[in-house]
Amino acid sequence: MTRILLIYTGGTIGMGRNELTGALEPLDFNHLLEAMPEMRHIRAQVEVYQFNPAIDSSDMDHTQWERLAAIIRDNYDTHDGFVILHGTDTMAYTASALSFMLQNLTKPVILTGSQLPMGVLRTDGKENVVTSIELAMACDSQGRPRVPEVCIYFSGRLLRGNRATKINADGFVAFDSFNYPHLCDAGVDFRFRDHHILKPQWDKPIKVHAEMNPHVIVFSLFPGIQPCVVRQILSTPGLRGVVMRTYGSGNAPQYEWMTQMLADAVARDVVVVNISQCLSGTVSMDRYDSGFNLKSLGIISGVDSTVEAAVTKLMHLCAIYSDNPEAIRSHMQRPLAGEYSV
Ligand code: ASP
């Protein structure tokens, strides 16, 4: 029988109301299981690993990702797939991080959660969990996993994890991927888009890079941004990488002070990546003078990556190539797990 490891980290899906404050707080997995007797009808052997205590995903960080990567590594040979129950708020960051940490992945790792807790009558959690487990069990005609990559499944959509973004704080359709097609749409039937799903080298063993270097920053440009702010950001002690959220196709103001500060940062081996503030479309630094200026300073294009993918990729590369900025720069400019379009 197919063996699935269900990793419960927390999030709304498993929360209940605190009687004193009325706010939602994470509860343990047994509470979630009681609210979901349907789990017993799943035709797979589902084992559970739970975070104790369960956490709101606002408390996720690189140490928790390292923990998740280690759990998957330790259970990789004995399980056919992994489903991670996770809060929605930072799910796209965790999915992106894992996509880089789990190199040569040949098994599904599907993150899901819900907008309403499992115990609530109108919960979206049941469908999300059951379908995620079914997707993790799905095989192709040769008996191989149909989706051997890190994904997010939410409200009928299976998305590549490092292409997904949370788009709605209230609605059930909480995730989308603007620059990449859905890997599968789950309606009455599953509609897989096989040619958009990663094709791993099946015979290569998984390589788990469990470490991340968190000394990176994401910052957004806005009209009127002041030199003291940019100076403060770029002179952060220990800074290794910057994801700069620029305008449109990768444009930034051409103030002399900004050009100088960015050039100084690049000269100090801080890796600066250009990501657009637009949800859809790509950075193209050759299109306008203001983008070209950034390129000539040595700023790297993030192409059509999400912010979540760009920042976690930087954390991953800064951990692996800690004293080799040139290697970070060169690996940053090639897709590692389908995170941008070529
Ligand atoms: N605050 C919650 C979390 O991310 C929201 C959710 O799960 O939807 O853990």
Coordinates of C-alpha atoms and ligand atoms in Angstrom, one line a residue:
M1 CA 0.0 0.0 0.0
T2 CA 1.1 3.6 -0.8
R3 CA 2.8 5.2 2.2
I4 CA 2.3 8.9 2.8
L5 CA 3.8 11.0 5.5
L6 CA 1.5 13.7 6.7
I7 CA 3.5 16.4 8.4
Y8 CA 1.4 18.7 10.5
T9 CA 3.1 22.1 11.2
G10 CA 0.0 24.1 12.2
G11 CA -1.9 26.9 10.5
T12 CA -5.6 27.7 10.5
I13 CA -6.5 24.2 9.4
G14 CA -5.8 22.9 12.8
M15 CA -6.7 25.9 14.9
G16 CA -9.4 26.4 17.5
R17 CA -10.8 29.5 19.2
N18 CA -9.1 30.7 22.4
E19 CA -12.0 31.1 24.9
L20 CA -10.5 34.1 26.6
T21 CA -9.4 36.2 23.6
G22 CA -11.7 34.8 20.8
A23 CA -8.6 34.6 18.5
L24 CA -7.6 31.4 16.6
E25 CA -4.7 29.5 18.0
P26 CA -2.9 26.3 16.8
L27 CA -4.1 23.0 18.4
D28 CA -2.6 19.6 18.2
F29 CA -3.2 17.1 15.5
N30 CA -5.6 14.8 17.3
H31 CA -8.1 17.7 17.4
L32 CA -7.8 17.9 13.6
L33 CA -8.2 14.2 13.1
E34 CA -11.4 14.1 15.2
A35 CA -12.9 16.7 12.9
M36 CA -12.0 14.6 9.9
P37 CA -13.3 11.0 10.1
E38 CA -13.0 10.9 6.3
M39 CA -9.2 10.2 6.7
R40 CA -10.0 6.6 7.6
H41 CA -11.4 6.0 4.0
I42 CA -8.2 7.1 2.2
R43 CA -6.6 4.1 0.5
A44 CA -3.1 4.7 1.6
Q45 CA -1.2 4.2 4.8
V46 CA -1.0 7.7 6.2
E47 CA 1.5 8.3 9.0
V48 CA 1.6 11.5 10.9
Y49 CA 4.5 13.6 12.1
Q50 CA 3.4 16.5 14.1
F51 CA 5.1 19.7 15.1
N52 CA 4.7 20.1 18.9
P53 CA 3.7 22.7 19.5
A54 CA 2.0 23.4 16.2
I55 CA 2.7 26.9 14.9
D56 CA 1.1 29.8 13.1
S57 CA 3.0 30.0 9.8
S58 CA 4.0 33.6 10.7
D59 CA 6.5 31.8 13.0
M60 CA 8.0 29.8 10.2
D61 CA 11.7 30.5 9.5
H62 CA 14.8 29.0 8.1
T63 CA 15.2 26.8 11.1
Q64 CA 11.8 25.2 10.6
W65 CA 12.6 24.7 6.9
E66 CA 15.8 22.9 7.9
R67 CA 13.7 20.8 10.2
L68 CA 11.2 20.0 7.5
A69 CA 14.0 19.1 5.0
A70 CA 15.5 16.8 7.6
I71 CA 12.1 15.0 8.3
I72 CA 11.7 14.4 4.6
R73 CA 15.3 13.1 4.3
D74 CA 14.9 10.8 7.2
N75 CA 11.6 9.3 5.8
Y76 CA 12.4 9.5 2.1
D77 CA 13.1 5.8 1.5
T78 CA 10.2 4.5 3.5
H79 CA 7.5 6.8 2.1
D80 CA 6.0 7.4 -1.4
G81 CA 5.0 11.0 -0.9
F82 CA 4.7 13.8 1.6
V83 CA 1.8 16.1 2.5
I84 CA 2.6 19.1 4.7
L85 CA -0.2 20.9 6.5
H86 CA 0.9 24.5 6.9
G87 CA -0.5 27.9 7.5
T88 CA -1.3 29.8 4.3
D89 CA 0.5 33.0 5.2
T90 CA 4.0 31.8 4.5
M91 CA 3.2 28.6 2.6
A92 CA 4.7 29.9 -0.6
Y93 CA 8.0 30.7 1.1
T94 CA 8.2 27.2 2.7
A95 CA 7.3 25.6 -0.7
S96 CA 10.0 27.7 -2.4
A97 CA 12.6 26.9 0.2
L98 CA 12.0 23.2 0.1
S99 CA 12.1 23.1 -3.7
F100 CA 15.8 24.3 -3.5
M101 CA 16.7 22.3 -0.4
L102 CA 15.5 19.0 -1.9
Q103 CA 17.7 18.5 -4.9
N104 CA 16.9 15.5 -7.2
L105 CA 13.5 15.1 -5.7
T106 CA 11.6 12.2 -7.3
K107 CA 8.6 12.0 -4.9
P108 CA 5.7 14.5 -4.4
V109 CA 5.9 17.0 -1.6
I110 CA 2.6 18.8 -1.4
L111 CA 1.8 21.7 0.9
T112 CA -1.8 22.5 1.8
G113 CA -3.9 24.1 4.5
S114 CA -7.2 26.0 4.7
Q115 CA -8.8 29.3 5.2
L116 CA -11.4 27.9 7.7
P117 CA -10.4 25.5 10.5
M118 CA -11.2 21.9 10.1
G119 CA -13.8 21.9 12.9
V120 CA -15.9 24.6 11.2
L121 CA -18.9 23.4 9.1
R122 CA -17.9 25.2 5.9
T123 CA -14.2 24.3 6.2
D124 CA -12.2 24.1 3.0
G125 CA -9.7 21.9 4.8
K126 CA -11.2 18.5 4.2
E127 CA -11.1 18.8 0.4
N128 CA -7.6 20.3 0.4
V129 CA -6.2 17.5 2.6
V130 CA -8.0 14.6 0.9
T131 CA -7.1 15.9 -2.6
S132 CA -3.5 16.6 -1.6
I133 CA -3.1 13.0 -0.4
E134 CA -4.7 11.7 -3.6
L135 CA -2.3 13.8 -5.7
A136 CA 0.6 12.6 -3.7
M137 CA -0.5 9.0 -4.4
A138 CA -1.1 9.6 -8.2
C139 CA 1.2 7.6 -10.5
D140 CA 1.9 7.6 -14.2
S141 CA 1.6 4.6 -16.5
Q142 CA 5.0 3.3 -15.4
G143 CA 4.0 3.5 -11.8
R144 CA 6.1 6.6 -11.1
P145 CA 4.9 9.5 -9.1
R146 CA 2.9 11.8 -11.4
V147 CA 4.1 15.0 -9.6
P148 CA 7.6 14.5 -8.4
E149 CA 8.1 18.1 -7.2
V150 CA 7.3 20.5 -4.3
C151 CA 3.8 21.8 -4.9
I152 CA 1.0 23.7 -3.2
Y153 CA -2.5 22.3 -3.6
F154 CA -5.3 24.7 -2.7
S155 CA -9.0 24.9 -3.8
G156 CA -8.8 22.8 -7.0
R157 CA -5.3 24.0 -8.1
L158 CA -2.1 22.2 -8.0
L159 CA 0.7 24.8 -8.4
R160 CA 4.5 24.5 -8.6
G161 CA 5.5 25.6 -5.1
N162 CA 8.2 28.0 -6.1
R163 CA 5.8 29.7 -8.6
A164 CA 2.9 30.2 -6.2
T165 CA 1.9 33.2 -4.2
K166 CA -0.9 33.8 -1.7
I167 CA -3.4 36.1 -3.4
N168 CA -6.3 36.3 -1.0
A169 CA -6.5 36.6 2.8
D170 CA -10.2 35.7 2.9
G171 CA -11.3 33.7 -0.2
F172 CA -11.1 30.0 -0.6
V173 CA -9.1 30.4 -3.8
A174 CA -6.1 31.6 -1.8
F175 CA -3.1 30.8 -4.2
D176 CA -2.2 31.3 -7.8
S177 CA 0.9 31.2 -10.0
F178 CA 0.9 34.1 -12.4
N179 CA 3.9 33.1 -14.5
Y180 CA 3.4 29.4 -14.8
P181 CA 0.4 27.1 -15.6
H182 CA -1.3 25.0 -12.9
L183 CA 0.3 21.6 -12.8
C184 CA -3.2 20.0 -12.4
D185 CA -6.7 21.3 -12.0
A186 CA -8.8 19.1 -9.7
G187 CA -12.5 19.2 -10.6
V188 CA -14.5 16.1 -11.0
D189 CA -11.4 14.6 -12.6
F190 CA -7.8 15.5 -12.2
R191 CA -6.5 17.4 -15.3
F192 CA -2.7 17.0 -15.1
R193 CA -0.6 19.2 -17.4
D194 CA 2.2 16.6 -17.7
H195 CA 4.5 18.6 -19.9
H196 CA 4.6 21.4 -17.3
I197 CA 5.6 19.0 -14.5
L198 CA 9.3 18.6 -13.7
K199 CA 10.9 15.5 -15.1
P200 CA 13.5 14.3 -12.6
Q201 CA 16.4 12.0 -13.2
W202 CA 14.8 9.0 -11.5
D203 CA 18.0 7.1 -10.8
K204 CA 19.7 10.0 -9.1
P205 CA 19.6 9.9 -5.3
I206 CA 18.0 12.8 -3.5
K207 CA 20.4 15.4 -2.1
V208 CA 19.2 17.3 0.9
H209 CA 20.7 20.7 1.5
A210 CA 19.4 21.3 4.9
E211 CA 21.0 24.7 5.6
M212 CA 19.8 28.2 4.7
N213 CA 21.6 31.5 5.3
P214 CA 19.1 34.1 6.4
H215 CA 21.3 37.1 6.0
V216 CA 19.3 38.5 3.1
I217 CA 16.8 41.3 2.7
V218 CA 13.7 42.0 0.5
F219 CA 13.1 45.6 -0.1
S220 CA 10.5 47.4 -2.3
L221 CA 11.2 50.7 -4.1
F222 CA 8.6 53.4 -4.0
P223 CA 8.5 56.9 -5.4
G224 CA 10.2 59.2 -2.9
I225 CA 12.4 56.6 -1.2
Q226 CA 15.1 58.3 0.7
P227 CA 18.9 57.8 0.7
C228 CA 19.1 57.2 4.4
V229 CA 16.7 54.3 4.1
V230 CA 18.5 52.6 1.2
R231 CA 21.9 53.3 2.9
Q232 CA 20.6 51.7 6.1
I233 CA 19.3 48.6 4.2
L234 CA 22.5 48.1 2.2
S235 CA 24.8 48.5 5.1
T236 CA 23.1 45.9 7.3
P237 CA 26.0 44.0 9.0
G238 CA 26.5 40.6 7.6
L239 CA 24.2 41.2 4.6
R240 CA 24.8 38.6 1.8
G241 CA 21.9 39.2 -0.6
V242 CA 19.2 41.6 -1.5
V243 CA 16.0 41.0 -3.4
M244 CA 15.1 44.5 -4.8
R245 CA 11.4 44.8 -5.8
T246 CA 11.6 47.2 -8.7
Y247 CA 8.9 48.8 -11.0
G248 CA 7.4 47.1 -14.1
S249 CA 10.0 45.3 -16.2
G250 CA 12.7 45.9 -13.6
N251 CA 13.2 49.6 -13.5
A252 CA 14.5 51.8 -10.7
P253 CA 15.0 55.6 -10.3
Q254 CA 18.3 56.8 -11.7
Y255 CA 19.3 59.0 -8.7
E256 CA 23.0 59.3 -8.5
W257 CA 23.1 58.4 -4.8
M258 CA 21.1 55.2 -5.4
T259 CA 23.4 54.1 -8.3
Q260 CA 26.4 54.7 -6.1
M261 CA 25.0 52.8 -3.1
L262 CA 24.0 49.9 -5.3
A263 CA 27.4 49.8 -7.0
D264 CA 29.1 49.9 -3.5
A265 CA 27.0 47.0 -2.3
V266 CA 27.8 44.9 -5.4
A267 CA 31.5 45.8 -4.9
R268 CA 31.2 44.4 -1.3
D269 CA 30.0 41.1 -2.8
V270 CA 26.4 41.6 -1.8
V271 CA 24.3 39.8 -4.4
V272 CA 21.5 42.0 -5.6
V273 CA 18.6 40.5 -7.5
N274 CA 16.0 42.5 -9.4
I275 CA 12.4 41.3 -9.1
S276 CA 9.4 43.2 -10.4
Q277 CA 6.6 44.4 -8.1
C278 CA 4.2 43.3 -10.8
L279 CA 2.5 39.9 -10.1
S280 CA 2.7 38.8 -13.7
G281 CA 5.4 39.3 -16.4
T282 CA 9.1 39.4 -16.3
V283 CA 12.1 41.5 -15.5
S284 CA 13.8 42.6 -18.7
M285 CA 16.7 45.0 -17.9
D286 CA 17.4 45.8 -21.5
R287 CA 14.0 47.4 -22.2
Y288 CA 14.5 50.8 -20.6
D289 CA 17.5 52.9 -19.7
S290 CA 16.6 52.7 -16.0
G291 CA 16.7 48.9 -16.1
F292 CA 19.9 48.9 -18.2
N293 CA 21.6 51.1 -15.6
L294 CA 20.9 48.4 -12.9
K295 CA 22.3 45.6 -15.2
S296 CA 25.5 47.6 -15.8
L297 CA 26.0 47.8 -12.0
G298 CA 26.1 44.0 -11.8
I299 CA 22.6 43.5 -10.6
I300 CA 21.1 40.1 -11.5
S301 CA 17.8 39.6 -13.1
G302 CA 15.3 37.5 -11.2
V303 CA 13.4 37.1 -14.5
D304 CA 9.8 36.1 -13.6
S305 CA 10.5 34.6 -10.2
T306 CA 8.2 35.3 -7.3
V307 CA 9.7 37.2 -4.4
E308 CA 9.3 34.0 -2.3
A309 CA 11.4 32.0 -4.8
A310 CA 14.0 34.7 -5.2
V311 CA 14.6 35.2 -1.5
T312 CA 14.7 31.6 -0.5
K313 CA 17.0 30.8 -3.5
L314 CA 19.4 33.4 -2.2
M315 CA 19.3 32.0 1.3
H316 CA 20.0 28.5 -0.1
L317 CA 22.8 29.6 -2.4
C318 CA 24.4 31.8 0.3
A319 CA 24.4 28.8 2.6
I320 CA 26.0 26.4 0.1
Y321 CA 28.5 28.9 -1.4
S322 CA 29.1 30.9 1.8
D323 CA 32.5 32.2 0.8
N324 CA 32.1 32.3 -3.0
P325 CA 30.0 35.2 -4.1
E326 CA 30.8 34.5 -7.8
A327 CA 29.2 31.0 -7.4
I328 CA 26.2 32.5 -5.8
R329 CA 25.8 35.0 -8.6
S330 CA 26.2 32.4 -11.3
H331 CA 23.8 29.9 -9.8
M332 CA 21.3 32.7 -9.2
Q333 CA 21.3 33.1 -12.9
R334 CA 20.1 29.6 -13.8
P335 CA 16.8 27.9 -12.7
L336 CA 17.4 25.2 -10.1
A337 CA 13.9 23.9 -9.7
G338 CA 11.8 25.4 -12.4
E339 CA 11.4 28.7 -10.5
Y340 CA 11.7 30.9 -13.5
S341 CA 11.1 30.8 -17.2
V342 CA 13.9 30.3 -19.7
Ligands
ASP1 N1 -2.2 32.7 10.2 C1 -2.5 31.5 9.6 C2 -1.2 30.8 9.3 O1 -0.6 31.1 8.3 C3 -3.3 31.6 8.4 C4 -3.7 30.3 7.7 O2 -3.3 29.3 8.0 O3 -4.5 30.4 6.7 O4 -0.7 30.0 10.1

